[in-house]
């Protein structure tokens, strides 16, 4: 059994990205468990806070969850054709102190998915994550791409992914990513 930690880059209750992540957990292969973690409670990065108080508890806990997992899956929104600040902020905190980067990120398989009500399917945002992952020494998975566009028509009112075609693409993504994580 392999364990993947999934993080949504949106704090919104009705988030399409959180809903996509929940759907990914449902369609993951039998020998793969996708645990959903949250970035809620992580403060804005502040070097003075880090110096005076240290790494916030929410960050320490998330680092530990990632470090014991076999892989990491990011469900990223796209803001202004790039990375959403709240998720970048979380990853920046997770990269502190720098001595912990190898433990948390180095060689860790990372998959990226994303959903938007717009047309582009988070292509720009997913692409913008790549140099971030490279700087952390993570192993981004390039085996498949999942750009979910026009998301409002794909989920029902409760956030369930009801579009069968997208569900099939997500299942195929998770199958490939899980195989990559297994190595
Ligand atoms: C500040 C801001 C900028 C946005 N820029 C983009 C964008 O560049 N491309 C896009 O597809 N959607 C953009 N959106 C729309 C988001 O995709 C939409 O709000 C989406 O629902 C966010 O993800 P979530 O549903 O997981 O919260 C933007 C939204 C906000 C708030």
mmCIF file with all atom_site columns, C-alpha atoms and ligand atoms in Angstrom:
data_model
loop_
_atom_site.group_PDB
_atom_site.id
_atom_site.type_symbol
_atom_site.label_atom_id
_atom_site.label_alt_id
_atom_site.label_comp_id
_atom_site.label_asym_id
_atom_site.label_entity_id
_atom_site.label_seq_id
_atom_site.pdbx_PDB_ins_code
_atom_site.Cartn_x
_atom_site.Cartn_y
_atom_site.Cartn_z
_atom_site.occupancy
_atom_site.B_iso_or_equiv
_atom_site.pdbx_formal_charge
_atom_site.auth_seq_id
_atom_site.auth_comp_id
_atom_site.auth_asym_id
_atom_site.auth_atom_id
_atom_site.pdbx_PDB_model_num
ATOM   1   C CA  . UNK A 1 1   ? 0.000   0.000  0.000   1.00 0.00 ? 1   UNK A CA  1
ATOM   2   C CA  . UNK A 1 2   ? 1.345   3.428  -0.911  1.00 0.00 ? 2   UNK A CA  1
ATOM   3   C CA  . UNK A 1 3   ? 0.340   6.711  0.702   1.00 0.00 ? 3   UNK A CA  1
ATOM   4   C CA  . UNK A 1 4   ? -0.004  10.003 -1.152  1.00 0.00 ? 4   UNK A CA  1
ATOM   5   C CA  . UNK A 1 5   ? -0.718  13.281 0.602   1.00 0.00 ? 5   UNK A CA  1
ATOM   6   C CA  . UNK A 1 6   ? -3.016  15.596 -1.347  1.00 0.00 ? 6   UNK A CA  1
ATOM   7   C CA  . UNK A 1 7   ? -3.097  19.338 -0.819  1.00 0.00 ? 7   UNK A CA  1
ATOM   8   C CA  . UNK A 1 8   ? -5.645  21.716 -2.301  1.00 0.00 ? 8   UNK A CA  1
ATOM   9   C CA  . UNK A 1 9   ? -4.498  25.237 -3.027  1.00 0.00 ? 9   UNK A CA  1
ATOM   10  C CA  . UNK A 1 10  ? -7.879  26.725 -2.183  1.00 0.00 ? 10  UNK A CA  1
ATOM   11  C CA  . UNK A 1 11  ? -9.429  27.503 1.178   1.00 0.00 ? 11  UNK A CA  1
ATOM   12  C CA  . UNK A 1 12  ? -12.878 28.025 -0.305  1.00 0.00 ? 12  UNK A CA  1
ATOM   13  C CA  . UNK A 1 13  ? -15.646 25.753 1.009   1.00 0.00 ? 13  UNK A CA  1
ATOM   14  C CA  . UNK A 1 14  ? -16.968 25.156 -2.506  1.00 0.00 ? 14  UNK A CA  1
ATOM   15  C CA  . UNK A 1 15  ? -13.503 24.816 -4.037  1.00 0.00 ? 15  UNK A CA  1
ATOM   16  C CA  . UNK A 1 16  ? -13.351 22.912 -7.328  1.00 0.00 ? 16  UNK A CA  1
ATOM   17  C CA  . UNK A 1 17  ? -9.748  21.964 -6.559  1.00 0.00 ? 17  UNK A CA  1
ATOM   18  C CA  . UNK A 1 18  ? -10.631 20.468 -3.187  1.00 0.00 ? 18  UNK A CA  1
ATOM   19  C CA  . UNK A 1 19  ? -13.530 18.661 -4.880  1.00 0.00 ? 19  UNK A CA  1
ATOM   20  C CA  . UNK A 1 20  ? -11.151 17.359 -7.562  1.00 0.00 ? 20  UNK A CA  1
ATOM   21  C CA  . UNK A 1 21  ? -8.803  16.079 -4.860  1.00 0.00 ? 21  UNK A CA  1
ATOM   22  C CA  . UNK A 1 22  ? -11.665 14.309 -3.073  1.00 0.00 ? 22  UNK A CA  1
ATOM   23  C CA  . UNK A 1 23  ? -12.622 12.704 -6.377  1.00 0.00 ? 23  UNK A CA  1
ATOM   24  C CA  . UNK A 1 24  ? -8.985  11.666 -6.883  1.00 0.00 ? 24  UNK A CA  1
ATOM   25  C CA  . UNK A 1 25  ? -9.131  9.845  -3.532  1.00 0.00 ? 25  UNK A CA  1
ATOM   26  C CA  . UNK A 1 26  ? -12.237 7.999  -4.723  1.00 0.00 ? 26  UNK A CA  1
ATOM   27  C CA  . UNK A 1 27  ? -10.720 6.832  -8.005  1.00 0.00 ? 27  UNK A CA  1
ATOM   28  C CA  . UNK A 1 28  ? -7.220  6.008  -6.696  1.00 0.00 ? 28  UNK A CA  1
ATOM   29  C CA  . UNK A 1 29  ? -6.045  2.452  -7.323  1.00 0.00 ? 29  UNK A CA  1
ATOM   30  C CA  . UNK A 1 30  ? -6.797  -0.080 -4.591  1.00 0.00 ? 30  UNK A CA  1
ATOM   31  C CA  . UNK A 1 31  ? -3.206  -0.203 -3.396  1.00 0.00 ? 31  UNK A CA  1
ATOM   32  C CA  . UNK A 1 32  ? -2.976  3.581  -3.014  1.00 0.00 ? 32  UNK A CA  1
ATOM   33  C CA  . UNK A 1 33  ? -4.442  5.757  -0.296  1.00 0.00 ? 33  UNK A CA  1
ATOM   34  C CA  . UNK A 1 34  ? -4.765  9.485  -0.935  1.00 0.00 ? 34  UNK A CA  1
ATOM   35  C CA  . UNK A 1 35  ? -4.905  11.401 2.344   1.00 0.00 ? 35  UNK A CA  1
ATOM   36  C CA  . UNK A 1 36  ? -6.178  14.962 2.087   1.00 0.00 ? 36  UNK A CA  1
ATOM   37  C CA  . UNK A 1 37  ? -4.209  17.522 4.102   1.00 0.00 ? 37  UNK A CA  1
ATOM   38  C CA  . UNK A 1 38  ? -5.025  21.202 4.543   1.00 0.00 ? 38  UNK A CA  1
ATOM   39  C CA  . UNK A 1 39  ? -3.055  24.415 4.401   1.00 0.00 ? 39  UNK A CA  1
ATOM   40  C CA  . UNK A 1 40  ? -5.601  26.172 6.612   1.00 0.00 ? 40  UNK A CA  1
ATOM   41  C CA  . UNK A 1 41  ? -3.984  27.775 9.662   1.00 0.00 ? 41  UNK A CA  1
ATOM   42  C CA  . UNK A 1 42  ? -0.633  28.413 7.985   1.00 0.00 ? 42  UNK A CA  1
ATOM   43  C CA  . UNK A 1 43  ? 0.224   32.097 8.520   1.00 0.00 ? 43  UNK A CA  1
ATOM   44  C CA  . UNK A 1 44  ? 1.800   34.370 5.945   1.00 0.00 ? 44  UNK A CA  1
ATOM   45  C CA  . UNK A 1 45  ? 5.513   33.704 5.799   1.00 0.00 ? 45  UNK A CA  1
ATOM   46  C CA  . UNK A 1 46  ? 7.364   36.186 7.979   1.00 0.00 ? 46  UNK A CA  1
ATOM   47  C CA  . UNK A 1 47  ? 11.101  35.830 8.554   1.00 0.00 ? 47  UNK A CA  1
ATOM   48  C CA  . UNK A 1 48  ? 10.837  37.642 11.872  1.00 0.00 ? 48  UNK A CA  1
ATOM   49  C CA  . UNK A 1 49  ? 8.199   35.187 13.079  1.00 0.00 ? 49  UNK A CA  1
ATOM   50  C CA  . UNK A 1 50  ? 10.410  32.304 12.007  1.00 0.00 ? 50  UNK A CA  1
ATOM   51  C CA  . UNK A 1 51  ? 13.370  33.768 13.911  1.00 0.00 ? 51  UNK A CA  1
ATOM   52  C CA  . UNK A 1 52  ? 11.455  34.615 17.049  1.00 0.00 ? 52  UNK A CA  1
ATOM   53  C CA  . UNK A 1 53  ? 8.869   31.828 17.322  1.00 0.00 ? 53  UNK A CA  1
ATOM   54  C CA  . UNK A 1 54  ? 10.137  29.174 14.925  1.00 0.00 ? 54  UNK A CA  1
ATOM   55  C CA  . UNK A 1 55  ? 8.153   27.076 12.462  1.00 0.00 ? 55  UNK A CA  1
ATOM   56  C CA  . UNK A 1 56  ? 4.380   27.285 13.098  1.00 0.00 ? 56  UNK A CA  1
ATOM   57  C CA  . UNK A 1 57  ? 2.703   24.143 14.421  1.00 0.00 ? 57  UNK A CA  1
ATOM   58  C CA  . UNK A 1 58  ? 0.473   23.765 11.320  1.00 0.00 ? 58  UNK A CA  1
ATOM   59  C CA  . UNK A 1 59  ? 3.609   23.766 9.138   1.00 0.00 ? 59  UNK A CA  1
ATOM   60  C CA  . UNK A 1 60  ? 5.501   21.280 11.322  1.00 0.00 ? 60  UNK A CA  1
ATOM   61  C CA  . UNK A 1 61  ? 2.545   18.864 11.219  1.00 0.00 ? 61  UNK A CA  1
ATOM   62  C CA  . UNK A 1 62  ? 2.175   19.144 7.448   1.00 0.00 ? 62  UNK A CA  1
ATOM   63  C CA  . UNK A 1 63  ? 5.917   18.634 6.917   1.00 0.00 ? 63  UNK A CA  1
ATOM   64  C CA  . UNK A 1 64  ? 5.727   15.452 8.958   1.00 0.00 ? 64  UNK A CA  1
ATOM   65  C CA  . UNK A 1 65  ? 2.745   14.191 6.957   1.00 0.00 ? 65  UNK A CA  1
ATOM   66  C CA  . UNK A 1 66  ? 4.528   14.800 3.652   1.00 0.00 ? 66  UNK A CA  1
ATOM   67  C CA  . UNK A 1 67  ? 7.802   13.323 4.883   1.00 0.00 ? 67  UNK A CA  1
ATOM   68  C CA  . UNK A 1 68  ? 6.220   9.983  5.799   1.00 0.00 ? 68  UNK A CA  1
ATOM   69  C CA  . UNK A 1 69  ? 4.167   9.803  2.582   1.00 0.00 ? 69  UNK A CA  1
ATOM   70  C CA  . UNK A 1 70  ? 5.347   8.178  -0.634  1.00 0.00 ? 70  UNK A CA  1
ATOM   71  C CA  . UNK A 1 71  ? 4.150   11.044 -2.816  1.00 0.00 ? 71  UNK A CA  1
ATOM   72  C CA  . UNK A 1 72  ? 2.526   14.458 -2.898  1.00 0.00 ? 72  UNK A CA  1
ATOM   73  C CA  . UNK A 1 73  ? -0.391  15.586 -5.083  1.00 0.00 ? 73  UNK A CA  1
ATOM   74  C CA  . UNK A 1 74  ? -1.113  19.286 -5.517  1.00 0.00 ? 74  UNK A CA  1
ATOM   75  C CA  . UNK A 1 75  ? -4.521  20.437 -6.736  1.00 0.00 ? 75  UNK A CA  1
ATOM   76  C CA  . UNK A 1 76  ? -3.806  23.964 -7.778  1.00 0.00 ? 76  UNK A CA  1
ATOM   77  C CA  . UNK A 1 77  ? -6.100  26.813 -8.729  1.00 0.00 ? 77  UNK A CA  1
ATOM   78  C CA  . UNK A 1 78  ? -4.829  29.387 -11.206 1.00 0.00 ? 78  UNK A CA  1
ATOM   79  C CA  . UNK A 1 79  ? -4.786  33.050 -10.244 1.00 0.00 ? 79  UNK A CA  1
ATOM   80  C CA  . UNK A 1 80  ? -3.845  35.685 -12.787 1.00 0.00 ? 80  UNK A CA  1
ATOM   81  C CA  . UNK A 1 81  ? -2.264  33.055 -14.992 1.00 0.00 ? 81  UNK A CA  1
ATOM   82  C CA  . UNK A 1 82  ? -0.035  31.712 -12.224 1.00 0.00 ? 82  UNK A CA  1
ATOM   83  C CA  . UNK A 1 83  ? 0.288   30.048 -8.832  1.00 0.00 ? 83  UNK A CA  1
ATOM   84  C CA  . UNK A 1 84  ? -2.222  30.956 -6.093  1.00 0.00 ? 84  UNK A CA  1
ATOM   85  C CA  . UNK A 1 85  ? -0.483  32.852 -3.297  1.00 0.00 ? 85  UNK A CA  1
ATOM   86  C CA  . UNK A 1 86  ? -1.925  30.801 -0.434  1.00 0.00 ? 86  UNK A CA  1
ATOM   87  C CA  . UNK A 1 87  ? -0.461  27.553 -1.783  1.00 0.00 ? 87  UNK A CA  1
ATOM   88  C CA  . UNK A 1 88  ? 2.891   29.112 -2.658  1.00 0.00 ? 88  UNK A CA  1
ATOM   89  C CA  . UNK A 1 89  ? 3.011   30.577 0.846   1.00 0.00 ? 89  UNK A CA  1
ATOM   90  C CA  . UNK A 1 90  ? 2.366   27.131 2.323   1.00 0.00 ? 90  UNK A CA  1
ATOM   91  C CA  . UNK A 1 91  ? 5.099   25.531 0.204   1.00 0.00 ? 91  UNK A CA  1
ATOM   92  C CA  . UNK A 1 92  ? 7.495   28.342 1.164   1.00 0.00 ? 92  UNK A CA  1
ATOM   93  C CA  . UNK A 1 93  ? 6.877   27.662 4.866   1.00 0.00 ? 93  UNK A CA  1
ATOM   94  C CA  . UNK A 1 94  ? 7.258   23.914 4.233   1.00 0.00 ? 94  UNK A CA  1
ATOM   95  C CA  . UNK A 1 95  ? 10.697  24.636 2.775   1.00 0.00 ? 95  UNK A CA  1
ATOM   96  C CA  . UNK A 1 96  ? 11.900  26.134 6.071   1.00 0.00 ? 96  UNK A CA  1
ATOM   97  C CA  . UNK A 1 97  ? 14.411  25.636 7.529   1.00 0.00 ? 97  UNK A CA  1
ATOM   98  C CA  . UNK A 1 98  ? 16.349  24.829 4.335   1.00 0.00 ? 98  UNK A CA  1
ATOM   99  C CA  . UNK A 1 99  ? 18.079  21.890 6.043   1.00 0.00 ? 99  UNK A CA  1
ATOM   100 C CA  . UNK A 1 100 ? 14.678  20.140 6.084   1.00 0.00 ? 100 UNK A CA  1
ATOM   101 C CA  . UNK A 1 101 ? 14.131  20.424 2.312   1.00 0.00 ? 101 UNK A CA  1
ATOM   102 C CA  . UNK A 1 102 ? 15.802  17.060 1.576   1.00 0.00 ? 102 UNK A CA  1
ATOM   103 C CA  . UNK A 1 103 ? 13.678  15.360 4.235   1.00 0.00 ? 103 UNK A CA  1
ATOM   104 C CA  . UNK A 1 104 ? 10.378  16.863 3.071   1.00 0.00 ? 104 UNK A CA  1
ATOM   105 C CA  . UNK A 1 105 ? 10.822  17.283 -0.689  1.00 0.00 ? 105 UNK A CA  1
ATOM   106 C CA  . UNK A 1 106 ? 13.976  15.800 -2.199  1.00 0.00 ? 106 UNK A CA  1
ATOM   107 C CA  . UNK A 1 107 ? 13.177  13.065 -4.718  1.00 0.00 ? 107 UNK A CA  1
ATOM   108 C CA  . UNK A 1 108 ? 9.573   13.065 -3.552  1.00 0.00 ? 108 UNK A CA  1
ATOM   109 C CA  . UNK A 1 109 ? 7.233   12.206 -6.417  1.00 0.00 ? 109 UNK A CA  1
ATOM   110 C CA  . UNK A 1 110 ? 4.870   15.132 -6.986  1.00 0.00 ? 110 UNK A CA  1
ATOM   111 C CA  . UNK A 1 111 ? 1.802   15.194 -9.199  1.00 0.00 ? 111 UNK A CA  1
ATOM   112 C CA  . UNK A 1 112 ? -0.067  18.340 -10.195 1.00 0.00 ? 112 UNK A CA  1
ATOM   113 C CA  . UNK A 1 113 ? -3.718  18.659 -11.140 1.00 0.00 ? 113 UNK A CA  1
ATOM   114 C CA  . UNK A 1 114 ? -5.997  21.659 -11.220 1.00 0.00 ? 114 UNK A CA  1
ATOM   115 C CA  . UNK A 1 115 ? -9.499  22.866 -11.968 1.00 0.00 ? 115 UNK A CA  1
ATOM   116 C CA  . UNK A 1 116 ? -10.946 26.188 -13.048 1.00 0.00 ? 116 UNK A CA  1
ATOM   117 C CA  . UNK A 1 117 ? -14.350 27.417 -14.105 1.00 0.00 ? 117 UNK A CA  1
ATOM   118 C CA  . UNK A 1 118 ? -12.505 29.090 -16.997 1.00 0.00 ? 118 UNK A CA  1
ATOM   119 C CA  . UNK A 1 119 ? -11.212 27.672 -20.254 1.00 0.00 ? 119 UNK A CA  1
ATOM   120 C CA  . UNK A 1 120 ? -7.517  27.050 -19.639 1.00 0.00 ? 120 UNK A CA  1
ATOM   121 C CA  . UNK A 1 121 ? -7.726  24.213 -17.119 1.00 0.00 ? 121 UNK A CA  1
ATOM   122 C CA  . UNK A 1 122 ? -4.954  25.764 -14.903 1.00 0.00 ? 122 UNK A CA  1
ATOM   123 C CA  . UNK A 1 123 ? -2.277  25.194 -17.559 1.00 0.00 ? 123 UNK A CA  1
ATOM   124 C CA  . UNK A 1 124 ? -0.376  28.349 -16.653 1.00 0.00 ? 124 UNK A CA  1
ATOM   125 C CA  . UNK A 1 125 ? -0.514  27.635 -12.936 1.00 0.00 ? 125 UNK A CA  1
ATOM   126 C CA  . UNK A 1 126 ? 0.578   24.007 -13.301 1.00 0.00 ? 126 UNK A CA  1
ATOM   127 C CA  . UNK A 1 127 ? 3.477   25.107 -15.478 1.00 0.00 ? 127 UNK A CA  1
ATOM   128 C CA  . UNK A 1 128 ? 4.438   27.822 -12.991 1.00 0.00 ? 128 UNK A CA  1
ATOM   129 C CA  . UNK A 1 129 ? 4.822   25.177 -10.279 1.00 0.00 ? 129 UNK A CA  1
ATOM   130 C CA  . UNK A 1 130 ? 7.592   23.396 -12.155 1.00 0.00 ? 130 UNK A CA  1
ATOM   131 C CA  . UNK A 1 131 ? 10.525  25.685 -11.239 1.00 0.00 ? 131 UNK A CA  1
ATOM   132 C CA  . UNK A 1 132 ? 9.325   25.645 -7.629  1.00 0.00 ? 132 UNK A CA  1
ATOM   133 C CA  . UNK A 1 133 ? 9.419   21.858 -7.547  1.00 0.00 ? 133 UNK A CA  1
ATOM   134 C CA  . UNK A 1 134 ? 12.784  21.842 -9.273  1.00 0.00 ? 134 UNK A CA  1
ATOM   135 C CA  . UNK A 1 135 ? 14.251  24.189 -6.677  1.00 0.00 ? 135 UNK A CA  1
ATOM   136 C CA  . UNK A 1 136 ? 13.041  21.840 -3.926  1.00 0.00 ? 136 UNK A CA  1
ATOM   137 C CA  . UNK A 1 137 ? 14.567  18.806 -5.631  1.00 0.00 ? 137 UNK A CA  1
ATOM   138 C CA  . UNK A 1 138 ? 11.184  17.090 -5.952  1.00 0.00 ? 138 UNK A CA  1
ATOM   139 C CA  . UNK A 1 139 ? 10.414  14.625 -8.747  1.00 0.00 ? 139 UNK A CA  1
ATOM   140 C CA  . UNK A 1 140 ? 7.551   16.081 -10.782 1.00 0.00 ? 140 UNK A CA  1
ATOM   141 C CA  . UNK A 1 141 ? 5.536   13.495 -12.686 1.00 0.00 ? 141 UNK A CA  1
ATOM   142 C CA  . UNK A 1 142 ? 5.049   14.268 -16.363 1.00 0.00 ? 142 UNK A CA  1
ATOM   143 C CA  . UNK A 1 143 ? 3.363   11.029 -17.412 1.00 0.00 ? 143 UNK A CA  1
ATOM   144 C CA  . UNK A 1 144 ? -0.101  12.515 -17.885 1.00 0.00 ? 144 UNK A CA  1
ATOM   145 C CA  . UNK A 1 145 ? -1.693  15.939 -17.811 1.00 0.00 ? 145 UNK A CA  1
ATOM   146 C CA  . UNK A 1 146 ? -4.972  16.836 -16.155 1.00 0.00 ? 146 UNK A CA  1
ATOM   147 C CA  . UNK A 1 147 ? -6.276  20.304 -16.900 1.00 0.00 ? 147 UNK A CA  1
ATOM   148 C CA  . UNK A 1 148 ? -9.873  20.550 -15.751 1.00 0.00 ? 148 UNK A CA  1
ATOM   149 C CA  . UNK A 1 149 ? -11.671 23.463 -17.412 1.00 0.00 ? 149 UNK A CA  1
ATOM   150 C CA  . UNK A 1 150 ? -15.274 24.684 -17.180 1.00 0.00 ? 150 UNK A CA  1
ATOM   151 C CA  . UNK A 1 151 ? -15.452 23.022 -13.782 1.00 0.00 ? 151 UNK A CA  1
ATOM   152 C CA  . UNK A 1 152 ? -18.821 24.474 -12.835 1.00 0.00 ? 152 UNK A CA  1
ATOM   153 C CA  . UNK A 1 153 ? -20.519 21.998 -15.159 1.00 0.00 ? 153 UNK A CA  1
ATOM   154 C CA  . UNK A 1 154 ? -18.575 18.960 -13.943 1.00 0.00 ? 154 UNK A CA  1
ATOM   155 C CA  . UNK A 1 155 ? -19.409 18.887 -10.225 1.00 0.00 ? 155 UNK A CA  1
ATOM   156 C CA  . UNK A 1 156 ? -22.827 18.734 -8.579  1.00 0.00 ? 156 UNK A CA  1
ATOM   157 C CA  . UNK A 1 157 ? -23.995 21.049 -5.789  1.00 0.00 ? 157 UNK A CA  1
ATOM   158 C CA  . UNK A 1 158 ? -22.343 18.897 -3.128  1.00 0.00 ? 158 UNK A CA  1
ATOM   159 C CA  . UNK A 1 159 ? -18.952 18.988 -4.891  1.00 0.00 ? 159 UNK A CA  1
ATOM   160 C CA  . UNK A 1 160 ? -19.140 15.489 -6.331  1.00 0.00 ? 160 UNK A CA  1
ATOM   161 C CA  . UNK A 1 161 ? -17.413 15.020 -9.673  1.00 0.00 ? 161 UNK A CA  1
ATOM   162 C CA  . UNK A 1 162 ? -20.301 13.881 -11.828 1.00 0.00 ? 162 UNK A CA  1
ATOM   163 C CA  . UNK A 1 163 ? -18.763 14.220 -15.284 1.00 0.00 ? 163 UNK A CA  1
ATOM   164 C CA  . UNK A 1 164 ? -17.842 10.690 -16.314 1.00 0.00 ? 164 UNK A CA  1
ATOM   165 C CA  . UNK A 1 165 ? -15.245 11.730 -18.889 1.00 0.00 ? 165 UNK A CA  1
ATOM   166 C CA  . UNK A 1 166 ? -13.337 13.832 -16.337 1.00 0.00 ? 166 UNK A CA  1
ATOM   167 C CA  . UNK A 1 167 ? -13.656 11.073 -13.741 1.00 0.00 ? 167 UNK A CA  1
ATOM   168 C CA  . UNK A 1 168 ? -12.132 8.637  -16.238 1.00 0.00 ? 168 UNK A CA  1
ATOM   169 C CA  . UNK A 1 169 ? -9.250  11.021 -16.985 1.00 0.00 ? 169 UNK A CA  1
ATOM   170 C CA  . UNK A 1 170 ? -8.680  11.497 -13.251 1.00 0.00 ? 170 UNK A CA  1
ATOM   171 C CA  . UNK A 1 171 ? -8.701  7.745  -12.677 1.00 0.00 ? 171 UNK A CA  1
ATOM   172 C CA  . UNK A 1 172 ? -6.144  7.271  -15.420 1.00 0.00 ? 172 UNK A CA  1
ATOM   173 C CA  . UNK A 1 173 ? -4.016  10.087 -13.949 1.00 0.00 ? 173 UNK A CA  1
ATOM   174 C CA  . UNK A 1 174 ? -4.091  8.489  -10.484 1.00 0.00 ? 174 UNK A CA  1
ATOM   175 C CA  . UNK A 1 175 ? -3.271  5.065  -11.890 1.00 0.00 ? 175 UNK A CA  1
ATOM   176 C CA  . UNK A 1 176 ? -0.209  6.474  -13.656 1.00 0.00 ? 176 UNK A CA  1
ATOM   177 C CA  . UNK A 1 177 ? 0.877   8.636  -10.761 1.00 0.00 ? 177 UNK A CA  1
ATOM   178 C CA  . UNK A 1 178 ? 0.538   5.766  -8.274  1.00 0.00 ? 178 UNK A CA  1
ATOM   179 C CA  . UNK A 1 179 ? 2.692   3.579  -10.538 1.00 0.00 ? 179 UNK A CA  1
ATOM   180 C CA  . UNK A 1 180 ? 5.312   6.361  -10.707 1.00 0.00 ? 180 UNK A CA  1
ATOM   181 C CA  . UNK A 1 181 ? 5.253   6.700  -6.907  1.00 0.00 ? 181 UNK A CA  1
ATOM   182 C CA  . UNK A 1 182 ? 5.743   2.935  -6.508  1.00 0.00 ? 182 UNK A CA  1
ATOM   183 C CA  . UNK A 1 183 ? 8.800   3.257  -8.749  1.00 0.00 ? 183 UNK A CA  1
HETATM 184 C C1  . LIG B 2 .   ? -7.510  36.682 -7.995  1.00 0.00 ? 1   LIG B C1  1
HETATM 185 C C2  . LIG B 2 .   ? -8.064  35.658 -8.939  1.00 0.00 ? 1   LIG B C2  1
HETATM 186 C C3  . LIG B 2 .   ? -7.459  35.469 -10.167 1.00 0.00 ? 1   LIG B C3  1
HETATM 187 C C4  . LIG B 2 .   ? -7.924  34.473 -11.031 1.00 0.00 ? 1   LIG B C4  1
HETATM 188 N N1  . LIG B 2 .   ? -7.249  34.243 -12.194 1.00 0.00 ? 1   LIG B N1  1
HETATM 189 C C5  . LIG B 2 .   ? -7.597  33.166 -12.938 1.00 0.00 ? 1   LIG B C5  1
HETATM 190 C C6  . LIG B 2 .   ? -6.796  32.783 -14.058 1.00 0.00 ? 1   LIG B C6  1
HETATM 191 O O1  . LIG B 2 .   ? -5.800  33.383 -14.382 1.00 0.00 ? 1   LIG B O1  1
HETATM 192 N N2  . LIG B 2 .   ? -7.163  31.680 -14.754 1.00 0.00 ? 1   LIG B N2  1
HETATM 193 C C7  . LIG B 2 .   ? -8.268  30.944 -14.405 1.00 0.00 ? 1   LIG B C7  1
HETATM 194 O O2  . LIG B 2 .   ? -8.540  29.946 -15.064 1.00 0.00 ? 1   LIG B O2  1
HETATM 195 N N3  . LIG B 2 .   ? -9.045  31.285 -13.364 1.00 0.00 ? 1   LIG B N3  1
HETATM 196 C C8  . LIG B 2 .   ? -8.734  32.379 -12.626 1.00 0.00 ? 1   LIG B C8  1
HETATM 197 N N4  . LIG B 2 .   ? -9.476  32.720 -11.540 1.00 0.00 ? 1   LIG B N4  1
HETATM 198 C C9  . LIG B 2 .   ? -10.705 31.979 -11.272 1.00 0.00 ? 1   LIG B C9  1
HETATM 199 C C10 . LIG B 2 .   ? -10.414 30.757 -10.437 1.00 0.00 ? 1   LIG B C10 1
HETATM 200 O O3  . LIG B 2 .   ? -10.041 29.706 -11.321 1.00 0.00 ? 1   LIG B O3  1
HETATM 201 C C11 . LIG B 2 .   ? -11.678 30.383 -9.671  1.00 0.00 ? 1   LIG B C11 1
HETATM 202 O O4  . LIG B 2 .   ? -11.925 31.342 -8.686  1.00 0.00 ? 1   LIG B O4  1
HETATM 203 C C12 . LIG B 2 .   ? -11.587 28.998 -9.065  1.00 0.00 ? 1   LIG B C12 1
HETATM 204 O O5  . LIG B 2 .   ? -12.868 28.630 -8.600  1.00 0.00 ? 1   LIG B O5  1
HETATM 205 C C13 . LIG B 2 .   ? -10.551 28.929 -7.947  1.00 0.00 ? 1   LIG B C13 1
HETATM 206 O O6  . LIG B 2 .   ? -10.363 27.616 -7.524  1.00 0.00 ? 1   LIG B O6  1
HETATM 207 P P1  . LIG B 2 .   ? -11.261 26.923 -6.376  1.00 0.00 ? 1   LIG B P1  1
HETATM 208 O O7  . LIG B 2 .   ? -12.601 26.663 -6.991  1.00 0.00 ? 1   LIG B O7  1
HETATM 209 O O8  . LIG B 2 .   ? -10.533 25.670 -6.057  1.00 0.00 ? 1   LIG B O8  1
HETATM 210 O O9  . LIG B 2 .   ? -11.356 27.881 -5.204  1.00 0.00 ? 1   LIG B O9  1
HETATM 211 C C14 . LIG B 2 .   ? -9.045  33.717 -10.661 1.00 0.00 ? 1   LIG B C14 1
HETATM 212 C C15 . LIG B 2 .   ? -9.675  33.942 -9.434  1.00 0.00 ? 1   LIG B C15 1
HETATM 213 C C16 . LIG B 2 .   ? -9.186  34.880 -8.575  1.00 0.00 ? 1   LIG B C16 1
HETATM 214 C C17 . LIG B 2 .   ? -9.828  35.057 -7.223  1.00 0.00 ? 1   LIG B C17 1
#
